[in-house]
Coordinates of C-alpha atoms in Angstrom, one line a residue:
X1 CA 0.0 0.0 0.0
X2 CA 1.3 3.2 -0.8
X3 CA 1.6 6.2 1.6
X4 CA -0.6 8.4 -1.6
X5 CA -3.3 5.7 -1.6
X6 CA -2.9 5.8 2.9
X7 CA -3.3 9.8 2.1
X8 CA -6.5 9.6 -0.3
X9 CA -8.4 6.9 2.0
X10 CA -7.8 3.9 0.3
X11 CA -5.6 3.0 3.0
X12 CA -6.0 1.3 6.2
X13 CA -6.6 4.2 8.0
X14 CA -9.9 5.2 7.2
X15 CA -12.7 3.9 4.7
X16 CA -14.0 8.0 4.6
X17 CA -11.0 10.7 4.4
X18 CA -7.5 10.4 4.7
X19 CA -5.3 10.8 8.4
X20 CA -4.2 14.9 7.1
X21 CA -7.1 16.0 6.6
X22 CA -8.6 14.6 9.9
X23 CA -5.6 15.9 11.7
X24 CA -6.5 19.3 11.1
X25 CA -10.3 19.1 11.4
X26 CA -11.0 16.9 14.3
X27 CA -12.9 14.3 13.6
X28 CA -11.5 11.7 16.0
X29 CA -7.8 10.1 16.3
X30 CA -6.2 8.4 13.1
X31 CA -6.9 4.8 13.2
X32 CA -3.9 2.6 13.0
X33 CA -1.6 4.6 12.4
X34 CA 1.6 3.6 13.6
X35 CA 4.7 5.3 14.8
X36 CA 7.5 4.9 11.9
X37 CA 4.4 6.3 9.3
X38 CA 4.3 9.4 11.1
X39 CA 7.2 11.5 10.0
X40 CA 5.9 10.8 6.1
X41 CA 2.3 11.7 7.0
X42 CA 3.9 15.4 8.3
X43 CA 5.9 15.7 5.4
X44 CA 3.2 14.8 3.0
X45 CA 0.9 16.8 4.7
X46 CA 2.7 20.0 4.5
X47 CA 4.1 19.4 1.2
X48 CA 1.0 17.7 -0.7
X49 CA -1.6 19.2 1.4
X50 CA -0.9 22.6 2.5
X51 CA 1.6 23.1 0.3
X52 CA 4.4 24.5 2.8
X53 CA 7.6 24.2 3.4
X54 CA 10.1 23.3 5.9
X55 CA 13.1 25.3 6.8
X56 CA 14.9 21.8 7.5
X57 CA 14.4 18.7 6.0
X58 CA 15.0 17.0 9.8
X59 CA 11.5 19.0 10.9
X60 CA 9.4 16.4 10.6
X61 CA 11.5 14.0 12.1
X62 CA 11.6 16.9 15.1
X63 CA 7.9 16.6 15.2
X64 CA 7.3 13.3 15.4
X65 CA 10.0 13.1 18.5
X66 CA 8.0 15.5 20.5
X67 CA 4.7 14.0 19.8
X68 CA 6.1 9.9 20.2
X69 CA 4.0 9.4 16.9
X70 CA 0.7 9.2 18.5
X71 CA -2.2 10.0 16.0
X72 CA -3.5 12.4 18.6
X73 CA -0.8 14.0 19.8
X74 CA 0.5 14.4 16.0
X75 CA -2.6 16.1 15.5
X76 CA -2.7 18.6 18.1
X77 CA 1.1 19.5 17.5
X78 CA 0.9 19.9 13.7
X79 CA -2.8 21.8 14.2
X80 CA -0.8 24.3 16.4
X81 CA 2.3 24.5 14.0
X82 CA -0.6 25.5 11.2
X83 CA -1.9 28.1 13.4
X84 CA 1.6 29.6 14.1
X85 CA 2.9 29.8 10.6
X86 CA -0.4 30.8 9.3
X87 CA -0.1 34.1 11.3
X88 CA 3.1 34.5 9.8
X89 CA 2.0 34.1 6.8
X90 CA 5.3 32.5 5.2
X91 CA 4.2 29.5 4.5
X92 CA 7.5 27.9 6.3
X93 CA 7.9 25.3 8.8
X94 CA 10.7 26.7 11.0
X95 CA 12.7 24.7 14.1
X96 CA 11.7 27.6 16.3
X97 CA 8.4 26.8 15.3
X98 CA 8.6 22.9 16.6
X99 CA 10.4 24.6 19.7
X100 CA 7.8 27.0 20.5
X101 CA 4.9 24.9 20.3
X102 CA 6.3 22.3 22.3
X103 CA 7.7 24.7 25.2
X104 CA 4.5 26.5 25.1
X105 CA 3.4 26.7 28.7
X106 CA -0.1 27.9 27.8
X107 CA -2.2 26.0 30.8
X108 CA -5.2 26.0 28.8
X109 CA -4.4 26.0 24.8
X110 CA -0.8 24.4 24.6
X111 CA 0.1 21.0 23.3
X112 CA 1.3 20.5 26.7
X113 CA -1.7 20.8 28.1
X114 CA -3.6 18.8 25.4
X115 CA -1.2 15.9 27.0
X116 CA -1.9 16.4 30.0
X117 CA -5.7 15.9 29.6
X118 CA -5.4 13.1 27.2
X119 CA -3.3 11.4 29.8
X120 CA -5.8 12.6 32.4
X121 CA -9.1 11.2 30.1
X122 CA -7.1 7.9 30.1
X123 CA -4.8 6.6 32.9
X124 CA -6.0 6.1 36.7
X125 CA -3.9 8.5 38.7
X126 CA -1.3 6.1 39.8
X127 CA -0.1 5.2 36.3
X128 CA -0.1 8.8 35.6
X129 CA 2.0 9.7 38.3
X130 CA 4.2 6.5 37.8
X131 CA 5.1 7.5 34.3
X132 CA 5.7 11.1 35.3
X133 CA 7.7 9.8 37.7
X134 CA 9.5 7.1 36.1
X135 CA 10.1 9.5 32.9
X136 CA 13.9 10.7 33.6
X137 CA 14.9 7.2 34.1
X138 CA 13.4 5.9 30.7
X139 CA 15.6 8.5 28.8
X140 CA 18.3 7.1 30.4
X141 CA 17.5 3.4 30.0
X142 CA 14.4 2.1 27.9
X143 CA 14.3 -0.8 29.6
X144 CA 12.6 -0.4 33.1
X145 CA 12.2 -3.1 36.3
X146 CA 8.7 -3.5 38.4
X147 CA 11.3 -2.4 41.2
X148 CA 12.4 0.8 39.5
X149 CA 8.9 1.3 39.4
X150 CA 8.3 0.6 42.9
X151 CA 11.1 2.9 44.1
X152 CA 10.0 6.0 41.8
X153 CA 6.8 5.2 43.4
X154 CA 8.6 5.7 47.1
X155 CA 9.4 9.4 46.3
X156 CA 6.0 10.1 46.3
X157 CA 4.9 11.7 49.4
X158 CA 1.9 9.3 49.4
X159 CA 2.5 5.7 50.1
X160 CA 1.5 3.4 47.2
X161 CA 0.7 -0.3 47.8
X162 CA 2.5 -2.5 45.6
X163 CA -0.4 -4.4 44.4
X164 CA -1.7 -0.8 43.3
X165 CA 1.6 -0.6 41.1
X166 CA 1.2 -3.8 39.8
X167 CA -2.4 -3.0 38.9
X168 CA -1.5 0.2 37.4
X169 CA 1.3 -1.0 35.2
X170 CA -1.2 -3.3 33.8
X171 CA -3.6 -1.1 33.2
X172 CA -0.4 1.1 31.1
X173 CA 0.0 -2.2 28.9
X174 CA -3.6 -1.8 28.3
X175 CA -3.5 1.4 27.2
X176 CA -0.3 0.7 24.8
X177 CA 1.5 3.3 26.8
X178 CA 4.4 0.8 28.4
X179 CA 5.0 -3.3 27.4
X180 CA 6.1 -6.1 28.9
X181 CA 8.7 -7.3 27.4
X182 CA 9.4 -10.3 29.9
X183 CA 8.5 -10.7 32.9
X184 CA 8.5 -8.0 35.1
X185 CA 10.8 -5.6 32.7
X186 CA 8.7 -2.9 31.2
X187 CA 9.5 0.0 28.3
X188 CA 7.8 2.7 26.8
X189 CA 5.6 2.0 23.5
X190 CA 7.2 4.8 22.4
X191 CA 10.6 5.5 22.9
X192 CA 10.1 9.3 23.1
X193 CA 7.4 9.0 25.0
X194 CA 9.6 10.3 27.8
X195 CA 10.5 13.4 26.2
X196 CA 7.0 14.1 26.0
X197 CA 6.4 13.3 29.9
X198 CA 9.3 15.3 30.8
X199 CA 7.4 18.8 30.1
X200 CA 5.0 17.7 32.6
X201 CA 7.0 17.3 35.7
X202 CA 6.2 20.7 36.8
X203 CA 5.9 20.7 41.2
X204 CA 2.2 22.0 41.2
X205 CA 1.1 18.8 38.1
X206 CA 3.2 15.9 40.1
X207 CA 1.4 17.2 43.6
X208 CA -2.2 17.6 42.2
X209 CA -1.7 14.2 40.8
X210 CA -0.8 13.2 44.4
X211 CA -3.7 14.7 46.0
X212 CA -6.1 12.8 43.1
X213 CA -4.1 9.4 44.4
X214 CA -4.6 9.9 47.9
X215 CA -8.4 9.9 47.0
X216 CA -8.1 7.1 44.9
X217 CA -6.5 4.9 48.0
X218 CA -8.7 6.5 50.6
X219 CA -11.9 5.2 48.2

């Protein structure tokens, strides 16, 4: 199958319209797309599509490391990249354009925060906190222990069980956020999926995620 054929529908990603087009209008996240497509969907987009440019030929690659490749992240970055350049009015994807959006502290309208309430719609609290948590390791080592796990979990200031770990990490397999890759030994789906995580270690995030496990155990 051909990425022009993925881009006009007759893909696998969706019987009706093709994944650009429903990045920028919001119909719902890209079915099946994986990771390694996503740098040629950007560049195809912006070439074929909007017919922009980039200042770089790396840019894509840029933008699919900050959004791990995931449909809906993808979206959200490339939909604010559009609505940068557009008020510019060049036509040009720039690298200080992929840096702003991505450093964009904006607590309502930023990508950042579009992560953070994805993430919020669909991990308990724990495993929200645990991969927060666990995020500067991961860009250290992609392979992660249950035990590393367990002792990110201990700087908490709110004591998590260890069958509450256990569930939560299962419930990240679920969501395709971590695997298993044998027995207790976890990585992220993704591996930039901690670069991602790492713009949401702010103090204030980690301890209102705190507060929202406390709840949790106290239920």
């Amino acid at each position: 199958m051909s990425l022009y054929d993925c881009l006009s529908g007759r893909g696998p990603y969706s019987g009706a319209d093709d994944p650009w087009g429903r990045m920028f209008h919001d119909t719902g996240p890209v079915p099946n797309l994986k990771p390694e497509h996503a740098e040629e969907i950007v560049r195809e987009g912006f070439w074929e599509v909007l017919g922009w440019h980039f200042e770089s030929s790396m840019i894509p690659q840029l933008i699919v490391e900050r959004t791990g490749g995931h449909p809906d992240f993808v979206q959200h970055f490339c939909s604010k990249l559009q609505e940068r350049v557009a008020a510019r009015g060049d036509q040009t994807v720039r690298r200080e354009d992929v840096k702003a959006v991505f450093f964009d502290d904006d607590p309502s309208y930023s990508f950042v925060a579009h992560v953070r309430k994805t993430l919020k719609m669909n991990l308990d609290p724990v495993a929200h906190l645990l991969i927060l948590l666990i995020a500067d390791r991961a860009r250290e080592s992609r392979r992660l222990t249950f035990e590393q796990f367990a002792e990110v979990a201990r700087l908490s200031r709110v004591e998590i069980p260890r069958q509450i770990i256990e569930e939560s990490l299962r419930r990240l397999q679920v969501t395709s956020v971590v695997n298993e890759t044998k027995a207790n030994m976890y990585e992220f789906a993704v591996p930039d999926y901690p670069l991602i995580l790492s713009r949401l270690e702010e103090t204030r995030h980690v301890a209102e995620l705190e507060d929202e496990v406390e709840e949790v155990l106290r239920a």
